[in-house]
mmCIF file of C-alpha atoms in Angstrom:
data_model
loop_
_atom_site.group_PDB
_atom_site.id
_atom_site.type_symbol
_atom_site.label_atom_id
_atom_site.label_comp_id
_atom_site.label_asym_id
_atom_site.label_seq_id
_atom_site.Cartn_x
_atom_site.Cartn_y
_atom_site.Cartn_z
ATOM 1 C CA MET O 1 -6.009 25.790 5.024
ATOM 2 C CA ALA O 2 -3.755 22.809 4.524
ATOM 3 C CA LEU O 3 -3.456 19.069 4.271
ATOM 4 C CA GLN O 4 -1.680 17.580 7.283
ATOM 5 C CA SER O 5 0.223 14.309 7.529
ATOM 6 C CA LYS O 6 2.254 12.348 10.045
ATOM 7 C CA VAL O 7 4.014 8.986 9.989
ATOM 8 C CA LEU O 8 3.955 7.241 13.363
ATOM 9 C CA ILE O 9 6.237 4.268 14.046
ATOM 10 C CA ILE O 10 4.724 2.177 16.828
ATOM 11 C CA ASP O 11 5.353 -1.163 18.487
ATOM 12 C CA SER O 12 2.421 -3.466 19.134
ATOM 13 C CA PRO O 13 1.722 -4.188 22.819
ATOM 14 C CA THR O 14 2.033 -7.658 24.303
ATOM 15 C CA ALA O 15 -1.407 -7.508 25.925
ATOM 16 C CA THR O 16 -4.783 -7.067 24.256
ATOM 17 C CA GLY O 17 -6.888 -3.941 24.719
ATOM 18 C CA ASN O 18 -6.945 -0.294 23.788
ATOM 19 C CA GLN O 19 -3.757 1.661 23.234
ATOM 20 C CA SER O 20 -3.560 5.370 22.359
ATOM 21 C CA TYR O 21 -0.820 6.852 20.183
ATOM 22 C CA THR O 22 -0.069 10.570 20.100
ATOM 23 C CA GLY O 23 2.274 12.899 18.277
ATOM 24 C CA ALA O 24 0.316 13.534 15.085
ATOM 25 C CA GLY O 25 -0.262 17.201 15.864
ATOM 26 C CA PHE O 26 -3.789 17.087 14.422
ATOM 27 C CA GLN O 27 -6.924 14.925 14.404
ATOM 28 C CA PRO O 28 -6.617 12.459 11.505
ATOM 29 C CA LYS O 29 -9.348 11.674 8.996
ATOM 30 C CA ALA O 30 -7.698 8.715 7.266
ATOM 31 C CA ALA O 31 -4.890 6.228 7.859
ATOM 32 C CA VAL O 32 -2.707 3.844 5.856
ATOM 33 C CA CYS O 33 -0.881 1.169 7.847
ATOM 34 C CA LEU O 34 2.121 -1.102 7.124
ATOM 35 C CA THR O 35 2.560 -4.073 9.469
ATOM 36 C CA SER O 36 5.377 -6.602 9.757
ATOM 37 C CA LEU O 37 6.464 -9.478 11.969
ATOM 38 C CA ALA O 38 9.744 -7.693 12.710
ATOM 39 C CA ASP O 39 10.382 -6.737 16.328
ATOM 40 C CA VAL O 40 13.417 -4.574 15.463
ATOM 41 C CA ASP O 41 14.635 -2.858 12.315
ATOM 42 C CA GLY O 42 16.259 -5.343 9.970
ATOM 43 C CA PHE O 43 15.573 -8.681 8.290
ATOM 44 C CA GLU O 44 13.387 -11.509 9.605
ATOM 45 C CA VAL O 45 12.793 -15.074 8.408
ATOM 46 C CA ASP O 46 9.355 -15.896 6.961
ATOM 47 C CA TYR O 47 7.368 -13.543 4.755
ATOM 48 C CA ARG O 48 4.822 -11.594 6.790
ATOM 49 C CA MET O 49 3.294 -8.343 5.590
ATOM 50 C CA GLY O 50 0.042 -6.471 6.134
ATOM 51 C CA ILE O 51 -1.455 -3.289 4.669
ATOM 52 C CA GLY O 52 -4.550 -1.574 6.043
ATOM 53 C CA VAL O 53 -6.660 1.523 5.404
ATOM 54 C CA ALA O 54 -9.192 3.274 7.633
ATOM 55 C CA SER O 55 -11.454 6.306 7.612
ATOM 56 C CA GLY O 56 -13.342 5.671 10.855
ATOM 57 C CA SER O 57 -13.914 3.359 13.798
ATOM 58 C CA VAL O 58 -16.888 1.350 12.521
ATOM 59 C CA ALA O 59 -16.120 -2.052 11.047
ATOM 60 C CA GLU O 60 -17.132 -0.992 7.545
ATOM 61 C CA ALA O 61 -14.643 1.910 7.572
ATOM 62 C CA GLN O 62 -11.484 -0.187 7.882
ATOM 63 C CA ARG O 63 -10.000 -3.022 5.866
ATOM 64 C CA ALA O 64 -6.656 -4.800 5.983
ATOM 65 C CA ALA O 65 -5.006 -7.475 3.867
ATOM 66 C CA SER O 66 -2.124 -9.670 4.978
ATOM 67 C CA ILE O 67 -0.063 -12.365 3.279
ATOM 68 C CA GLY O 68 2.354 -14.867 4.744
ATOM 69 C CA VAL O 69 4.762 -17.528 3.488
ATOM 70 C CA ASP O 70 6.897 -19.816 5.661
ATOM 71 C CA ASP O 71 10.655 -19.969 5.158
ATOM 72 C CA ASN O 72 12.825 -23.105 4.816
ATOM 73 C CA VAL O 73 10.127 -25.710 4.127
ATOM 74 C CA ALA O 74 10.037 -28.361 1.403
ATOM 75 C CA THR O 75 6.316 -27.881 0.740
ATOM 76 C CA THR O 76 5.147 -24.279 0.672
ATOM 77 C CA VAL O 77 2.936 -22.896 3.411
ATOM 78 C CA ALA O 78 1.252 -19.715 2.183
ATOM 79 C CA GLY O 79 -1.919 -17.883 3.135
ATOM 80 C CA ARG O 80 -3.774 -14.602 3.230
ATOM 81 C CA ALA O 81 -6.274 -12.774 5.416
ATOM 82 C CA TRP O 82 -8.895 -10.071 4.769
ATOM 83 C CA ARG O 83 -10.231 -8.419 7.899
ATOM 84 C CA SER O 84 -12.057 -5.422 9.293
ATOM 85 C CA ALA O 85 -8.907 -3.987 10.846
ATOM 86 C CA LEU O 86 -6.102 -1.468 10.355
ATOM 87 C CA ALA O 87 -3.082 -3.555 11.441
ATOM 88 C CA LEU O 88 -3.048 -7.235 10.471
ATOM 89 C CA LEU O 89 -0.741 -10.249 10.103
ATOM 90 C CA VAL O 90 -1.640 -13.846 9.214
ATOM 91 C CA ASN O 91 -0.601 -16.804 11.344
ATOM 92 C CA LEU O 92 0.046 -19.815 9.152
ATOM 93 C CA ALA O 93 0.598 -22.163 12.077
ATOM 94 C CA GLY O 94 -3.054 -22.253 13.102
ATOM 95 C CA SER O 95 -5.512 -19.460 13.782
ATOM 96 C CA ALA O 96 -6.510 -16.941 11.147
ATOM 97 C CA VAL O 97 -4.337 -14.079 12.377
ATOM 98 C CA THR O 98 -1.394 -13.613 14.694
ATOM 99 C CA LEU O 99 -1.570 -9.818 15.077
ATOM 100 C CA GLU O 100 -4.618 -7.607 14.673
ATOM 101 C CA ALA O 101 -5.695 -4.121 15.706
ATOM 102 C CA THR O 102 -8.889 -2.251 14.906
ATOM 103 C CA LEU O 103 -9.296 1.514 14.885
ATOM 104 C CA VAL O 104 -11.207 2.759 17.919
ATOM 105 C CA SER O 105 -10.991 6.491 17.219
ATOM 106 C CA PHE O 106 -9.114 9.287 15.549
ATOM 107 C CA ASP O 107 -8.096 11.561 18.430
ATOM 108 C CA ALA O 108 -7.036 15.207 18.738
ATOM 109 C CA ASP O 109 -3.340 14.264 18.524
ATOM 110 C CA GLY O 110 -3.348 10.769 17.031
ATOM 111 C CA LEU O 111 -5.419 7.616 17.256
ATOM 112 C CA THR O 112 -6.512 4.772 19.521
ATOM 113 C CA LEU O 113 -6.229 1.141 18.476
ATOM 114 C CA ASN O 114 -7.833 -1.927 20.026
ATOM 115 C CA TRP O 115 -5.326 -4.773 19.884
ATOM 116 C CA VAL O 116 -7.540 -7.815 19.425
ATOM 117 C CA THR O 117 -4.686 -10.293 18.896
ATOM 118 C CA VAL O 118 -1.102 -9.790 20.079
ATOM 119 C CA GLN O 119 2.129 -11.714 20.452
ATOM 120 C CA ALA O 120 4.557 -12.138 23.316
ATOM 121 C CA THR O 121 6.996 -9.947 21.376
ATOM 122 C CA SER O 122 6.164 -6.454 20.120
ATOM 123 C CA ARG O 123 5.985 -6.022 16.346
ATOM 124 C CA ARG O 124 6.832 -2.908 14.321
ATOM 125 C CA VAL O 125 4.077 -0.928 12.614
ATOM 126 C CA ALA O 126 4.161 2.226 10.451
ATOM 127 C CA ILE O 127 1.022 4.366 10.104
ATOM 128 C CA LEU O 128 0.514 7.344 7.790
ATOM 129 C CA LEU O 129 -2.146 9.698 9.171
ATOM 130 C CA LEU O 130 -3.867 12.246 6.927
ATOM 131 C CA GLY O 131 -6.015 15.186 7.979
ATOM 132 C CA GLY O 132 -6.277 18.948 7.915
ATOM 133 C CA ALA O 133 -8.882 21.340 6.568
ATOM 134 C CA ASP O 134 -7.977 20.653 2.933
ATOM 135 C CA LEU O 135 -8.904 16.985 3.296
ATOM 136 C CA THR O 136 -12.655 17.528 3.221
ATOM 137 C CA ASN O 137 -13.780 13.878 2.935
ATOM 138 C CA ALA O 138 -12.321 10.414 3.418
ATOM 139 C CA LYS O 139 -14.081 7.063 3.232
ATOM 140 C CA VAL O 140 -13.178 3.390 3.117
ATOM 141 C CA LEU O 141 -15.687 1.430 1.048
ATOM 142 C CA GLU O 142 -15.735 -2.302 0.322
ATOM 143 C CA PHE O 143 -17.245 -3.568 -2.921
ATOM 144 C CA ALA O 144 -17.596 -6.906 -4.663
ATOM 145 C CA ALA O 145 -15.916 -7.189 -8.050
ATOM 146 C CA ASN O 146 -17.956 -7.995 -11.127
ATOM 147 C CA THR O 147 -17.296 -11.434 -12.589
ATOM 148 C CA ALA O 148 -17.936 -10.268 -16.150
ATOM 149 C CA THR O 149 -15.754 -8.004 -18.260
ATOM 150 C CA GLY O 150 -16.757 -4.411 -18.874
ATOM 151 C CA ASN O 151 -17.466 -1.346 -16.789
ATOM 152 C CA GLN O 152 -18.432 -1.543 -13.117
ATOM 153 C CA ALA O 153 -19.856 1.572 -11.463
ATOM 154 C CA VAL O 154 -19.205 1.530 -7.721
ATOM 155 C CA THR O 155 -21.467 3.773 -5.643
ATOM 156 C CA GLY O 156 -21.856 4.609 -1.971
ATOM 157 C CA VAL O 157 -18.772 6.771 -1.481
ATOM 158 C CA GLY O 158 -20.966 9.802 -0.780
ATOM 159 C CA PHE O 159 -18.823 12.296 -2.683
ATOM 160 C CA GLN O 160 -16.760 12.610 -5.844
ATOM 161 C CA ALA O 161 -13.228 11.698 -4.792
ATOM 162 C CA ASP O 162 -9.974 13.211 -6.018
ATOM 163 C CA ALA O 163 -7.870 10.080 -5.428
ATOM 164 C CA LEU O 164 -8.347 6.419 -4.564
ATOM 165 C CA ILE O 165 -6.197 3.738 -2.945
ATOM 166 C CA PHE O 166 -7.300 0.156 -3.761
ATOM 167 C CA LEU O 167 -6.674 -2.984 -1.701
ATOM 168 C CA THR O 168 -7.702 -6.623 -2.073
ATOM 169 C CA ALA O 169 -6.685 -10.101 -0.930
ATOM 170 C CA ALA O 170 -8.932 -11.805 -3.517
ATOM 171 C CA ARG O 171 -11.320 -13.063 -0.832
ATOM 172 C CA ILE O 172 -15.102 -13.366 -1.232
ATOM 173 C CA ALA O 173 -15.637 -12.818 2.502
ATOM 174 C CA LEU O 174 -13.765 -11.652 5.566
ATOM 175 C CA GLY O 175 -11.454 -14.351 6.850
ATOM 176 C CA TYR O 176 -8.400 -16.476 6.075
ATOM 177 C CA THR O 177 -7.564 -18.870 3.255
ATOM 178 C CA SER O 178 -4.590 -20.621 1.652
ATOM 179 C CA ASN O 179 -2.392 -19.101 -1.068
ATOM 180 C CA ALA O 180 -0.794 -15.701 -0.542
ATOM 181 C CA VAL O 181 -2.540 -13.319 -2.934
ATOM 182 C CA PHE O 182 -2.502 -9.562 -2.591
ATOM 183 C CA CYS O 183 -2.991 -6.427 -4.661
ATOM 184 C CA CYS O 184 -2.823 -2.703 -3.996
ATOM 185 C CA GLY O 185 -3.424 0.091 -6.477
ATOM 186 C CA ALA O 186 -4.170 3.780 -6.822
ATOM 187 C CA ALA O 187 -5.953 6.063 -9.268
ATOM 188 C CA LYS O 188 -6.919 9.678 -9.805
ATOM 189 C CA SER O 189 -7.850 9.558 -13.491
ATOM 190 C CA ALA O 190 -7.946 7.319 -16.547
ATOM 191 C CA THR O 191 -4.296 8.190 -17.228
ATOM 192 C CA ALA O 192 -2.901 8.353 -13.648
ATOM 193 C CA ARG O 193 -3.123 4.950 -11.975
ATOM 194 C CA HIS O 194 -0.988 1.965 -11.044
ATOM 195 C CA ALA O 195 -1.150 -1.431 -9.339
ATOM 196 C CA LEU O 196 1.151 -4.035 -7.779
ATOM 197 C CA SER O 197 0.274 -7.654 -7.084
ATOM 198 C CA ILE O 198 2.030 -10.520 -5.284
ATOM 199 C CA ALA O 199 1.141 -14.218 -5.222
ATOM 200 C CA ALA O 200 2.626 -17.363 -3.690
ATOM 201 C CA ALA O 201 1.071 -20.813 -3.915
ATOM 202 C CA ASP O 202 0.341 -22.979 -0.890
ATOM 203 C CA ALA O 203 1.241 -26.706 -0.745
ATOM 204 C CA ALA O 204 3.611 -26.490 -3.714
ATOM 205 C CA THR O 205 6.864 -28.371 -4.233
ATOM 206 C CA LEU O 206 9.659 -27.835 -6.718
ATOM 207 C CA ALA O 207 8.388 -30.757 -8.782
ATOM 208 C CA ALA O 208 4.946 -29.131 -8.940
ATOM 209 C CA ASN O 209 6.356 -25.664 -9.614
ATOM 210 C CA VAL O 210 6.871 -23.397 -6.623
ATOM 211 C CA ASN O 211 4.835 -20.452 -7.788
ATOM 212 C CA ALA O 212 5.968 -17.171 -6.248
ATOM 213 C CA LEU O 213 5.176 -14.323 -8.594
ATOM 214 C CA SER O 214 4.629 -10.578 -8.858
ATOM 215 C CA THR O 215 3.491 -7.986 -11.357
ATOM 216 C CA GLN O 216 3.463 -4.207 -11.472
ATOM 217 C CA ARG O 217 1.578 -2.035 -13.955
ATOM 218 C CA THR O 218 1.032 1.656 -14.647
ATOM 219 C CA ASP O 219 -1.982 1.046 -16.915
ATOM 220 C CA ARG O 220 -4.166 -0.717 -14.323
ATOM 221 C CA CYS O 221 -5.684 0.217 -10.950
ATOM 222 C CA LEU O 222 -6.224 -3.416 -9.889
ATOM 223 C CA ILE O 223 -4.431 -6.571 -10.989
ATOM 224 C CA GLY O 224 -4.158 -10.050 -9.513
ATOM 225 C CA ILE O 225 -2.215 -13.247 -10.134
ATOM 226 C CA ASN O 226 -3.372 -16.855 -10.013
ATOM 227 C CA ALA O 227 -0.704 -18.364 -7.765
ATOM 228 C CA SER O 228 -1.081 -21.872 -9.200
ATOM 229 C CA GLY O 229 -1.567 -20.812 -12.811
ATOM 230 C CA GLU O 230 1.326 -18.356 -12.993
ATOM 231 C CA ALA O 231 -0.754 -15.824 -14.908
ATOM 232 C CA VAL O 232 -2.870 -12.712 -14.416
ATOM 233 C CA ASP O 233 -6.191 -13.741 -12.903
ATOM 234 C CA MET O 234 -7.957 -10.383 -12.971
ATOM 235 C CA GLU O 235 -7.227 -6.828 -14.077
ATOM 236 C CA ALA O 236 -9.143 -3.566 -14.113
ATOM 237 C CA ASP O 237 -8.382 -0.141 -15.521
ATOM 238 C CA PHE O 238 -9.747 3.104 -14.130
ATOM 239 C CA VAL O 239 -12.458 4.930 -16.068
ATOM 240 C CA SER O 240 -13.781 7.877 -14.058
ATOM 241 C CA MET O 241 -14.529 9.546 -10.750
ATOM 242 C CA ASP O 242 -18.310 9.810 -10.355
ATOM 243 C CA VAL O 243 -20.615 11.905 -8.165
ATOM 244 C CA ASP O 244 -21.132 9.069 -5.648
ATOM 245 C CA GLY O 245 -18.215 6.808 -6.467
ATOM 246 C CA PHE O 246 -16.175 5.730 -9.476
ATOM 247 C CA THR O 247 -16.155 3.452 -12.511
ATOM 248 C CA ILE O 248 -13.576 0.799 -13.359
ATOM 249 C CA ASN O 249 -13.324 -1.426 -16.430
ATOM 250 C CA TRP O 250 -12.697 -5.135 -15.912
ATOM 251 C CA ILE O 251 -10.434 -6.136 -18.783
ATOM 252 C CA ASP O 252 -10.051 -9.592 -17.262
ATOM 253 C CA ALA O 253 -12.803 -10.250 -14.729
ATOM 254 C CA PRO O 254 -12.030 -12.272 -11.597
ATOM 255 C CA PRO O 255 -13.490 -15.804 -11.401
ATOM 256 C CA THR O 256 -15.327 -14.944 -8.159
ATOM 257 C CA ALA O 257 -16.933 -11.795 -6.750
ATOM 258 C CA MET O 258 -13.850 -10.993 -4.697
ATOM 259 C CA LEU O 259 -14.023 -8.177 -2.178
ATOM 260 C CA CYS O 260 -12.028 -5.011 -2.790
ATOM 261 C CA ALA O 261 -11.610 -1.978 -0.561
ATOM 262 C CA VAL O 262 -10.979 1.582 -1.604
ATOM 263 C CA LEU O 263 -9.838 4.562 0.458
ATOM 264 C CA ALA O 264 -11.455 7.552 -1.244
ATOM 265 C CA LEU O 265 -9.966 10.998 -0.558
ATOM 266 C CA LYS O 266 -11.503 14.383 -1.369
ATOM 267 C CA GLY O 267 -9.677 17.704 -1.117
ATOM 268 C CA GLY O 268 -6.034 18.605 -1.551
ATOM 269 C CA GLN O 269 -3.957 17.662 -4.574
ATOM 270 C CA TYR O 270 -2.695 14.234 -5.580
ATOM 271 C CA ALA O 271 -0.026 12.849 -7.897
ATOM 272 C CA ILE O 272 0.046 9.210 -8.988
ATOM 273 C CA GLY O 273 2.759 7.851 -11.245
ATOM 274 C CA ALA O 274 5.975 5.903 -11.634
ATOM 275 C CA SER O 275 9.655 6.762 -11.909
ATOM 276 C CA ALA O 276 12.713 4.662 -12.683
ATOM 277 C CA LYS O 277 15.226 4.429 -9.858
ATOM 278 C CA PRO O 278 18.594 6.001 -10.724
ATOM 279 C CA THR O 279 21.434 3.600 -11.501
ATOM 280 C CA GLY O 280 24.399 5.640 -10.291
ATOM 281 C CA ALA O 281 26.477 4.736 -7.270
ATOM 282 C CA ALA O 282 25.139 5.851 -3.894
ATOM 283 C CA PRO O 283 24.628 8.403 -2.615
ATOM 284 C CA VAL O 284 22.339 9.504 -5.424
ATOM 285 C CA ASN O 285 19.067 11.444 -5.387
ATOM 286 C CA GLN O 286 15.866 10.658 -7.228
ATOM 287 C CA ASP O 287 13.797 13.858 -7.540
ATOM 288 C CA VAL O 288 10.324 13.708 -9.073
ATOM 289 C CA ASP O 289 8.459 16.959 -9.740
ATOM 290 C CA ILE O 290 4.728 16.435 -9.141
ATOM 291 C CA GLY O 291 3.649 20.037 -9.781
ATOM 292 C CA PHE O 292 2.882 21.002 -6.182
ATOM 293 C CA PRO O 293 4.646 20.771 -2.806
ATOM 294 C CA PRO O 294 4.025 17.282 -1.376
ATOM 295 C CA LYS O 295 2.936 16.821 2.230
ATOM 296 C CA ALA O 296 2.797 13.012 2.231
ATOM 297 C CA ALA O 297 3.948 10.208 -0.045
ATOM 298 C CA LEU O 298 3.653 6.454 -0.438
ATOM 299 C CA TRP O 299 6.049 4.385 -2.547
ATOM 300 C CA ALA O 300 5.889 0.811 -3.795
ATOM 301 C CA SER O 301 8.027 -1.405 -5.995
ATOM 302 C CA TRP O 302 8.443 -5.003 -7.089
ATOM 303 C CA ASN O 303 12.247 -4.501 -7.287
ATOM 304 C CA LYS O 304 12.343 -4.913 -11.077
ATOM 305 C CA ILE O 305 12.416 -2.735 -14.164
ATOM 306 C CA ALA O 306 9.087 -1.853 -15.800
ATOM 307 C CA ALA O 307 7.461 -4.825 -17.549
ATOM 308 C CA ALA O 308 3.953 -5.751 -18.661
ATOM 309 C CA THR O 309 4.278 -9.456 -17.816
ATOM 310 C CA VAL O 310 4.198 -11.502 -14.631
ATOM 311 C CA GLN O 311 7.688 -12.094 -13.252
ATOM 312 C CA ALA O 312 9.230 -14.729 -10.982
ATOM 313 C CA ASP O 313 9.511 -14.136 -7.214
ATOM 314 C CA GLY O 314 6.694 -12.821 -5.046
ATOM 315 C CA GLU O 315 8.217 -9.550 -3.940
ATOM 316 C CA GLY O 316 6.964 -6.161 -2.784
ATOM 317 C CA SER O 317 8.333 -3.082 -1.035
ATOM 318 C CA PHE O 318 6.124 -0.379 0.473
ATOM 319 C CA GLY O 319 7.100 2.898 2.130
ATOM 320 C CA LEU O 320 5.544 5.951 3.790
ATOM 321 C CA GLY O 321 6.854 9.473 4.359
ATOM 322 C CA ASP O 322 5.603 12.798 5.727
ATOM 323 C CA GLY O 323 8.690 14.842 4.834
ATOM 324 C CA THR O 324 10.487 13.936 8.059
ATOM 325 C CA ALA O 325 9.344 10.609 9.515
ATOM 326 C CA GLU O 326 9.335 7.476 7.364
ATOM 327 C CA GLY O 327 8.983 3.711 7.412
ATOM 328 C CA THR O 328 9.178 0.807 4.966
ATOM 329 C CA VAL O 329 8.386 -2.907 4.760
ATOM 330 C CA TRP O 330 9.731 -5.426 2.250
ATOM 331 C CA GLY O 331 9.008 -9.099 1.707
ATOM 332 C CA GLU O 332 9.710 -11.856 -0.795
ATOM 333 C CA GLU O 333 9.483 -15.553 -1.511
ATOM 334 C CA LEU O 334 11.807 -16.782 -4.244
ATOM 335 C CA ASP O 335 10.170 -18.729 -7.061
ATOM 336 C CA ALA O 336 11.194 -22.322 -7.846
ATOM 337 C CA THR O 337 13.385 -22.656 -4.750
ATOM 338 C CA ILE O 338 13.214 -25.560 -2.290
ATOM 339 C CA ASN O 339 13.609 -25.368 0.583
ATOM 340 C CA THR O 340 11.705 -22.091 0.417
ATOM 341 C CA GLN O 341 13.487 -18.787 0.851
ATOM 342 C CA ALA O 342 10.986 -16.354 2.354
ATOM 343 C CA ASN O 343 11.980 -13.294 4.344
ATOM 344 C CA HIS O 344 10.826 -9.797 5.181
ATOM 345 C CA SER O 345 12.183 -6.554 6.577
ATOM 346 C CA PHE O 346 11.032 -3.448 8.459
ATOM 347 C CA VAL O 347 13.006 -0.208 8.660
ATOM 348 C CA ALA O 348 11.818 2.856 10.578
ATOM 349 C CA THR O 349 14.642 5.056 9.279
ATOM 350 C CA LYS O 350 14.145 4.561 5.519
ATOM 351 C CA ALA O 351 11.341 5.452 3.127
ATOM 352 C CA LEU O 352 11.899 2.461 0.832
ATOM 353 C CA ARG O 353 14.050 -0.676 0.869
ATOM 354 C CA LEU O 354 14.570 -3.041 -2.071
ATOM 355 C CA ALA O 355 16.156 -6.325 -1.066
ATOM 356 C CA SER O 356 16.535 -10.025 -1.820
ATOM 357 C CA SER O 357 15.625 -13.161 0.094
ATOM 358 C CA VAL O 358 19.190 -13.741 1.179
ATOM 359 C CA SER O 359 18.768 -10.587 3.282
ATOM 360 C CA THR O 360 20.813 -8.462 0.919
ATOM 361 C CA ILE O 361 19.963 -4.783 0.541
ATOM 362 C CA ASN O 362 19.841 -3.961 -3.179
ATOM 363 C CA ALA O 363 18.876 -0.331 -2.620
ATOM 364 C CA GLU O 364 17.366 1.811 0.125
ATOM 365 C CA ALA O 365 16.561 5.474 0.481
ATOM 366 C CA ASP O 366 15.709 8.275 2.864
ATOM 367 C CA HIS O 367 13.128 10.811 1.738
ATOM 368 C CA SER O 368 12.450 14.528 1.817
ATOM 369 C CA PHE O 369 10.210 17.033 0.057
ATOM 370 C CA VAL O 370 12.016 19.693 -1.973
ATOM 371 C CA GLY O 371 9.888 22.379 -3.595
ATOM 372 C CA ASN O 372 7.419 20.634 -5.897
ATOM 373 C CA SER O 373 9.316 17.358 -5.764
ATOM 374 C CA TRP O 374 9.554 14.306 -3.583
ATOM 375 C CA ARG O 375 13.090 13.034 -3.175
ATOM 376 C CA LEU O 376 14.371 9.549 -2.496
ATOM 377 C CA ALA O 377 17.979 9.872 -1.406
ATOM 378 C CA TRP O 378 19.438 6.437 -2.181
ATOM 379 C CA THR O 379 22.066 5.603 0.431
ATOM 380 C CA THR O 380 22.565 2.142 -1.083
ATOM 381 C CA ASN O 381 21.911 1.628 -4.772
ATOM 382 C CA ASP O 382 22.293 -1.016 -7.452
ATOM 383 C CA ALA O 383 22.757 -0.309 -11.158
ATOM 384 C CA VAL O 384 19.245 -1.360 -12.245
ATOM 385 C CA ALA O 385 16.560 1.180 -13.205
ATOM 386 C CA LYS O 386 13.812 -0.456 -11.127
ATOM 387 C CA GLU O 387 10.343 1.031 -11.374
ATOM 388 C CA ILE O 388 9.093 2.931 -8.321
ATOM 389 C CA LEU O 389 5.358 3.626 -7.996
ATOM 390 C CA TYR O 390 4.277 6.694 -6.045
ATOM 391 C CA PHE O 391 1.203 8.311 -4.536
ATOM 392 C CA ALA O 392 1.724 11.857 -3.223
ATOM 393 C CA ALA O 393 -0.642 14.313 -1.542
ATOM 394 C CA GLY O 394 -0.460 18.031 -0.874
ATOM 395 C CA ASP O 395 -2.473 21.155 -0.074
ATOM 396 C CA ALA O 396 -5.371 22.205 -2.255
ATOM 397 C CA ALA O 397 -4.398 24.367 -5.199
ATOM 398 C CA ALA O 398 -4.522 28.081 -4.513
ATOM 399 C CA ALA O 399 -7.519 29.811 -6.017
ATOM 400 C CA ALA O 400 -6.691 31.808 -9.105
ATOM 401 C CA ALA O 401 -6.626 35.530 -8.475
ATOM 402 C CA GLY O 402 -9.620 37.302 -9.955
ATOM 403 C CA HIS O 403 -9.200 40.025 -12.538
ATOM 404 C CA GLY O 404 -11.825 42.642 -13.128
ATOM 405 C CA ARG O 405 -12.404 46.309 -13.836
ATOM 406 C CA LEU O 406 -14.981 48.680 -12.477
ATOM 407 C CA LEU O 407 -16.507 51.033 -15.000
ATOM 408 C CA THR O 408 -18.106 54.252 -13.820
ATOM 409 C CA LEU O 409 -20.430 56.008 -16.154
ATOM 410 C CA GLY O 410 -21.160 59.595 -15.548
ATOM 411 C CA VAL O 411 -23.730 61.886 -17.009
ATOM 412 C CA GLY O 412 -22.460 65.333 -17.681
#
């Protein structure tokens, strides 16, 4: 028995319709997707990024969030989308989305996507597929956040999960709206959780404060920023895994019943935490022992050292790895800069890239799994101990060997 994983790097088609992708080596049960506007590896103008999760082909079993900010404009143009999809990008020029694919099926050797909206140029997409006998259950569930502080018990998962991945675009319904607001998080217990949030205000000028912000925490599973108020708008800590769901505690409740999605995973082992990037000159390795051999990993970072406060610049980096294949997206809008500086990047040959809006690579790394550790091998590195969030998965723990003794009583 084992947990299986595979990172597929695909290019979106230029015509709508179904497209099958193979090479997984197993039939997946869950997927995490990173989408960008890039058509080749490297940097692109404008900030376009999407993250999606899926556990099945029905609309309720897949959710994606996307944010976008236009580059080189005197008044900011920023928006976000929340859709029933796996791959998603917003289109700020008009319609709600500019790239969208829904999951049709998990197949024997991969998956089939229905490309609902495409562009004339192919766009790069990275998908982490999870499956195997050790992954006994997976479900994407959407829930509406409480608007009052205190505990919220979320039910309907159908099993008691071992790990959760959270996602929200702070929307109260599926669709598109102004302001780029996004949050992703993860949790396995009340002491193992983290969250990253990005926000960028729409229709802002330098005189009115160009608000591009981010925050990253290891004591929250969800956190969001008010793009116009430059402050945390909502935050929740993780309380417990329950028989049919989980409980979170709203420390700062959102002003509206925003929709959140969670990918719940049962079976295998999971590690959720944070580690400071090394500061030595490249090449330099970052090895993190998680207590079991990893089979898959996700990384995220706001490209800053650990801090409990909201920081300037709306920046986020996200990466996927299966031990061999990898992929990463990065995006940022600089705060208080007119004309706007907003860019993004996709790299299919790195597990994580940290960069700046002038298209400068601050640090980037390949990955591998070594014993009980995941390794980021930094091939470019700056001298700042930036905080790296991680979510790693592996096989179920081996059952402890039984010990016993048979006594035979005889009558003589």
